[in-house]
Amino acid sequence: MTRDFIQALPKTETHLHIEGAIPYEFLQAWRPDKYPANPSFHAPDYRFPDFGTFEQTLLDHALPWFDSAEHYHEGAKAIFARHTAQNVRYVETSFHLPVTQFINVPGPEIIAAIRAAVPAGLEVRIFAGMLRSDHTGPLQAVIDDLENWEGLAGVDLHGHESFPTEPWTAGVWARLRAAGKVTKCHAGEFDGAPRVEEAIEQLGVKRVQHGVRAIEDPAVLRLAHDLDVTFDVCPISNIRLKVFPDYQAHPLRQILAAGVRCTISTDDPLCFNNSVNAEYLVLSEEMGFTRPELGRMAENGWQVADVTPEFRAANLREIAKLTHE
């Protein structure tokens, strides 16, 4: 059975917003009057009409919970439990940096709270996510101190691509890379291939979150391939947000054929009602991926995972064994 094969694969999750990953059932048990069963946006055929509606749905459901370090800890425990139940063994997740200002909790405390929720057998790396306009006001000093935060794996630039990437970003991203942090950028989701090119050439990232609209320019795909850039792709998110009309129109196969490494993740399962296993099932049932191809997608995640060579090799051997049985 394909579902059993997917479950058995040792998997990674490399594109996950922790505020957007709190299980809806967790919120429903907390406030059943506010969060009724079977919300309309969880219906299989639901599509968010625009990014603003998605963003407001996320804010309305996530921010009431994430109001303290303790709640980040409790939420992370529920989130990571879902990962371990799906045989996900490595997670890269970001928290929204401006929340530190909203709730008056320093970022290092949020990082420590999330780290304390990590169960045995799961490796987790924590990123600070920020908007393209966040290097202003009190957040400027916070961003300028990020390299000193213990437990911070890196940073991610996210939010709607209608906003320009401001000049401050390249210098901050270069400084953080020099300090050993991983730098990411959301690009090529709601804007086209030039934003992917910008993320690679101007910001110097090796990890593009989404990146799928790079398909619109073969030169950008070649650039990503030549510089060994990875796209952390979330197919269900792309369809729910109408980046593409359906899975048959999704360009993942073409991007892979161009030699660009892609990983598979969920983005914001609170809103999209998805899971890592569900993403792999979509690859199989909707996009025609064979078992060896599903195995290669899992391998891609381990190739970019920040783990010891021994742990990476052990998981790759397990994938190889499964795909050749």
Coordinates of C-alpha atoms in Angstrom, one line a residue:
M1 CA 0.0 0.0 0.0
T2 CA 1.3 3.5 -0.9
R3 CA 0.1 4.9 2.4
D4 CA 2.1 2.3 4.3
F5 CA 5.2 3.1 2.1
I6 CA 4.8 6.8 2.8
Q7 CA 4.5 6.2 6.5
A8 CA 7.6 4.1 6.5
L9 CA 9.7 6.7 4.8
P10 CA 11.9 8.6 7.2
K11 CA 10.9 12.1 6.2
T12 CA 11.9 15.7 6.8
E13 CA 9.8 19.0 7.0
T14 CA 11.8 22.0 5.9
H15 CA 9.2 24.7 5.4
L16 CA 6.9 25.1 8.4
H17 CA 5.6 28.2 10.2
I18 CA 5.0 27.2 13.7
E19 CA 2.1 29.6 14.3
G20 CA 0.5 28.2 11.2
A21 CA 1.1 24.6 12.4
I22 CA -0.9 24.5 15.6
P23 CA -3.5 21.6 15.2
Y24 CA -7.0 22.9 14.7
E25 CA -8.3 20.2 17.1
F26 CA -5.9 21.6 19.7
L27 CA -7.5 25.1 19.4
Q28 CA -11.0 23.5 19.3
A29 CA -10.4 21.7 22.6
W30 CA -9.1 25.0 24.1
R31 CA -12.0 27.2 23.0
P32 CA -14.8 25.1 21.4
D33 CA -17.1 28.2 21.4
K34 CA -14.6 30.1 19.2
Y35 CA -13.4 27.2 17.0
P36 CA -16.2 25.0 15.8
A37 CA -15.8 21.6 14.3
N38 CA -15.2 21.3 10.5
P39 CA -14.4 24.9 9.6
S40 CA -15.2 25.8 6.0
F41 CA -11.6 26.4 5.1
H42 CA -10.7 22.7 5.9
A43 CA -13.1 21.4 3.2
P44 CA -11.1 19.4 0.5
D45 CA -12.3 21.7 -2.3
Y46 CA -11.8 25.0 -0.4
R47 CA -9.6 27.6 -2.1
F48 CA -8.6 30.8 -0.3
P49 CA -9.8 33.6 -2.6
D50 CA -6.7 35.7 -2.0
F51 CA -3.6 36.0 0.3
G52 CA -5.4 38.5 2.5
T53 CA -8.1 36.0 3.4
F54 CA -5.6 33.4 4.1
E55 CA -3.5 35.7 6.3
Q56 CA -6.6 36.9 8.3
T57 CA -7.6 33.3 8.8
L58 CA -4.2 32.5 10.1
L59 CA -4.1 35.5 12.4
D60 CA -7.6 34.9 13.8
H61 CA -6.8 31.3 14.7
A62 CA -3.1 31.3 15.6
L63 CA -2.4 34.6 17.4
P64 CA -4.9 34.1 20.3
W65 CA -3.0 31.0 21.3
F66 CA 0.6 32.1 20.8
D67 CA 0.6 34.7 23.6
S68 CA 3.4 33.5 25.8
A69 CA 6.5 31.3 25.9
E70 CA 4.5 28.7 27.7
H71 CA 2.0 28.5 25.0
Y72 CA 4.7 28.2 22.3
H73 CA 6.0 25.3 24.3
E74 CA 2.6 23.6 24.6
G75 CA 1.8 24.2 21.0
A76 CA 5.1 22.9 19.8
K77 CA 4.6 19.7 21.7
A78 CA 1.3 19.1 19.9
I79 CA 2.9 20.0 16.5
F80 CA 5.9 17.8 17.0
A81 CA 3.8 14.9 18.2
R82 CA 2.2 14.9 14.8
H83 CA 5.5 14.8 13.1
T84 CA 6.8 11.8 15.1
A85 CA 3.5 10.0 14.4
Q86 CA 4.2 10.4 10.6
N87 CA 7.8 9.2 10.9
V88 CA 9.1 12.7 10.3
R89 CA 12.5 12.8 12.0
Y90 CA 13.8 16.3 11.1
V91 CA 12.0 19.7 11.1
E92 CA 13.0 23.2 10.2
T93 CA 10.4 25.6 11.6
S94 CA 10.2 29.4 11.9
F95 CA 8.4 31.6 14.4
H96 CA 7.2 35.1 13.4
L97 CA 9.7 37.5 14.8
P98 CA 7.3 40.5 15.3
V99 CA 5.3 38.3 17.8
T100 CA 8.2 39.0 20.2
Q101 CA 7.0 42.6 20.2
F102 CA 3.3 41.8 20.3
I103 CA 3.6 39.6 23.4
N104 CA 6.7 41.2 25.0
V105 CA 8.6 37.9 25.1
P106 CA 12.3 37.9 23.9
G107 CA 13.0 35.7 21.0
P108 CA 15.6 33.5 22.8
E109 CA 12.8 32.6 25.3
I110 CA 10.5 31.5 22.5
I111 CA 13.4 29.5 21.0
A112 CA 14.1 27.8 24.3
A113 CA 10.4 27.0 24.8
I114 CA 10.1 25.4 21.4
R115 CA 13.4 23.4 21.9
A116 CA 12.1 22.1 25.2
A117 CA 9.1 20.6 23.4
V118 CA 11.2 18.5 21.0
P119 CA 10.6 14.8 21.6
A120 CA 13.2 12.1 21.5
G121 CA 14.0 11.0 18.0
L122 CA 13.1 14.3 16.3
E123 CA 15.7 16.8 15.3
V124 CA 14.4 20.4 15.1
R125 CA 16.1 23.6 13.8
I126 CA 14.4 27.0 14.6
F127 CA 14.4 30.0 12.4
A128 CA 13.2 33.6 12.9
G129 CA 10.8 34.6 10.2
M130 CA 10.3 38.3 9.3
L131 CA 8.5 40.5 6.8
R132 CA 10.3 42.5 4.2
S133 CA 9.5 45.7 6.0
D134 CA 10.5 44.6 9.6
H135 CA 13.9 46.3 9.8
T136 CA 12.3 49.4 11.3
G137 CA 11.4 50.7 14.8
P138 CA 12.1 48.4 17.7
L139 CA 12.6 45.4 15.5
Q140 CA 15.7 46.8 13.9
A141 CA 17.7 46.4 17.1
V142 CA 16.3 42.8 17.5
I143 CA 17.3 41.9 13.9
D144 CA 20.7 43.4 14.4
D145 CA 21.3 41.1 17.4
L146 CA 20.1 37.8 15.8
E147 CA 23.6 36.3 15.4
N148 CA 23.9 36.3 19.2
W149 CA 20.8 34.2 19.8
E150 CA 21.5 30.8 21.2
G151 CA 19.6 28.0 19.4
L152 CA 18.7 30.1 16.4
A153 CA 19.5 28.1 13.2
G154 CA 18.8 30.9 10.8
V155 CA 16.3 33.4 9.3
D156 CA 13.6 33.5 6.8
L157 CA 12.1 36.4 4.8
H158 CA 8.4 35.8 4.3
G159 CA 5.1 37.5 3.7
H160 CA 3.3 38.5 0.4
E161 CA 5.7 39.3 -2.4
S162 CA 3.8 42.4 -3.4
F163 CA 6.2 44.1 -1.0
P164 CA 9.7 44.9 -2.3
T165 CA 12.8 43.3 -0.8
E166 CA 14.3 46.3 0.9
P167 CA 18.0 47.3 0.7
W168 CA 18.7 46.3 4.3
T169 CA 18.1 42.7 3.7
A170 CA 21.1 41.7 1.7
G171 CA 23.5 43.1 4.3
V172 CA 21.7 41.5 7.2
W173 CA 21.5 38.1 5.4
A174 CA 25.2 38.2 4.6
R175 CA 26.1 39.1 8.1
L176 CA 24.1 36.2 9.5
R177 CA 25.6 33.7 7.1
A178 CA 29.0 34.9 8.2
A179 CA 27.9 34.1 11.7
G180 CA 27.0 30.5 10.7
K181 CA 23.2 31.0 10.3
V182 CA 21.2 29.6 7.4
T183 CA 19.4 32.2 5.3
K184 CA 16.1 31.5 3.5
C185 CA 13.6 33.6 1.5
H186 CA 10.1 33.1 0.4
A187 CA 10.0 33.8 -3.4
G188 CA 8.4 32.6 -6.5
E189 CA 5.0 32.0 -4.9
F190 CA 2.8 35.0 -5.6
D191 CA 5.4 36.8 -7.8
G192 CA 7.3 35.4 -10.6
A193 CA 10.8 34.1 -11.5
P194 CA 12.5 37.5 -11.0
R195 CA 11.9 37.2 -7.3
V196 CA 13.6 33.8 -7.1
E197 CA 16.5 35.3 -9.1
E198 CA 16.6 38.2 -6.6
A199 CA 16.6 35.9 -3.6
I200 CA 19.5 33.9 -5.1
E201 CA 21.7 36.6 -6.5
Q202 CA 21.0 39.6 -4.2
L203 CA 20.3 37.8 -0.9
G204 CA 22.6 34.9 -1.5
V205 CA 20.2 32.3 -0.3
K206 CA 20.6 28.6 -0.9
R207 CA 17.1 27.8 0.4
V208 CA 14.1 29.3 -1.4
Q209 CA 10.7 28.7 0.2
H210 CA 8.3 27.8 -2.6
G211 CA 10.3 28.9 -5.6
V212 CA 7.8 27.2 -7.9
R213 CA 7.2 30.1 -10.3
A214 CA 10.8 29.9 -11.3
I215 CA 9.3 27.6 -13.9
E216 CA 8.4 30.8 -15.8
D217 CA 12.1 31.4 -16.7
P218 CA 14.4 28.6 -17.7
A219 CA 17.4 30.9 -17.0
V220 CA 16.3 31.2 -13.3
L221 CA 16.0 27.4 -13.1
R222 CA 19.5 27.1 -14.5
L223 CA 20.8 29.6 -12.0
A224 CA 19.2 27.6 -9.1
H225 CA 20.7 24.4 -10.4
D226 CA 24.1 25.9 -11.0
L227 CA 24.3 27.4 -7.5
D228 CA 22.9 24.3 -5.8
V229 CA 19.8 26.1 -4.5
T230 CA 17.0 24.1 -2.9
F231 CA 13.3 24.9 -3.3
D232 CA 11.3 23.9 -0.2
V233 CA 8.0 23.2 -2.0
C234 CA 4.5 22.8 -0.5
P235 CA 2.1 21.5 -3.2
I236 CA -1.1 21.5 -1.2
S237 CA -0.5 25.1 -0.1
N238 CA 0.1 26.1 -3.7
I239 CA -3.2 24.7 -4.7
R240 CA -5.2 26.0 -1.7
L241 CA -3.8 29.5 -2.4
K242 CA -4.5 29.2 -6.1
V243 CA -0.8 29.7 -7.1
F244 CA -1.7 26.9 -9.6
P245 CA -5.3 25.8 -10.5
D246 CA -4.8 22.1 -9.9
Y247 CA -2.1 19.5 -9.2
Q248 CA -1.8 18.7 -12.9
A249 CA -0.7 22.3 -13.5
H250 CA 1.9 22.2 -10.7
P251 CA 5.4 22.4 -12.1
L252 CA 7.2 20.3 -9.5
R253 CA 8.1 17.6 -12.0
Q254 CA 9.5 20.1 -14.5
I255 CA 11.5 21.9 -11.8
L256 CA 13.0 18.5 -10.7
A257 CA 13.7 17.7 -14.4
A258 CA 15.7 21.0 -14.6
G259 CA 18.0 19.6 -11.9
V260 CA 16.8 21.8 -9.1
R261 CA 16.6 20.0 -5.7
C262 CA 13.1 20.2 -4.1
T263 CA 11.9 19.1 -0.7
I264 CA 8.3 18.6 0.4
S265 CA 6.7 20.3 3.4
T266 CA 3.3 21.6 4.6
D267 CA 3.7 25.4 5.1
D268 CA 0.7 26.2 7.3
P269 CA -1.3 23.0 8.1
L270 CA -3.6 24.9 10.5
C271 CA -5.1 26.6 7.4
F272 CA -4.6 24.0 4.7
N273 CA -5.6 20.9 6.8
N274 CA -2.6 19.0 5.5
S275 CA 0.2 16.9 6.8
V276 CA 3.6 15.7 5.5
N277 CA 2.1 12.3 4.7
A278 CA -0.8 14.0 2.9
E279 CA 1.7 15.9 0.7
Y280 CA 3.5 12.7 -0.3
L281 CA 0.1 11.1 -1.0
V282 CA -0.8 14.0 -3.3
L283 CA 2.5 13.5 -5.2
S284 CA 1.5 9.8 -5.7
E285 CA -2.2 10.1 -6.4
E286 CA -2.5 13.4 -8.1
M287 CA 0.9 13.9 -9.7
G288 CA 1.9 10.3 -10.6
F289 CA 5.1 10.0 -8.5
T290 CA 6.3 6.4 -8.3
R291 CA 7.7 4.9 -5.1
P292 CA 11.3 5.4 -6.2
E293 CA 10.4 9.1 -7.0
L294 CA 8.8 9.5 -3.5
G295 CA 11.9 8.1 -2.1
R296 CA 14.0 10.6 -3.9
M297 CA 11.9 13.4 -2.6
A298 CA 12.6 12.1 1.0
E299 CA 16.3 11.9 0.1
N300 CA 16.3 15.5 -0.9
G301 CA 15.2 16.6 2.5
W302 CA 18.0 14.7 4.1
Q303 CA 20.5 16.1 1.7
V304 CA 19.9 19.6 3.1
A305 CA 19.1 18.7 6.7
D306 CA 21.5 20.1 9.3
V307 CA 22.3 16.8 10.9
T308 CA 25.4 14.7 11.5
P309 CA 26.8 12.8 8.5
E310 CA 26.0 9.6 10.4
F311 CA 22.4 10.4 11.0
R312 CA 21.9 11.5 7.4
A313 CA 23.5 8.4 6.0
A314 CA 21.4 6.1 8.3
N315 CA 18.2 7.7 7.0
L316 CA 19.3 7.6 3.4
R317 CA 20.1 3.9 3.8
E318 CA 16.6 3.3 5.2
I319 CA 15.0 5.1 2.3
A320 CA 17.1 3.1 -0.2
K321 CA 16.1 -0.2 1.4
L322 CA 12.4 0.8 1.3
T323 CA 12.5 1.8 -2.3
H324 CA 14.2 -1.4 -3.4
E325 CA 12.0 -3.9 -1.5

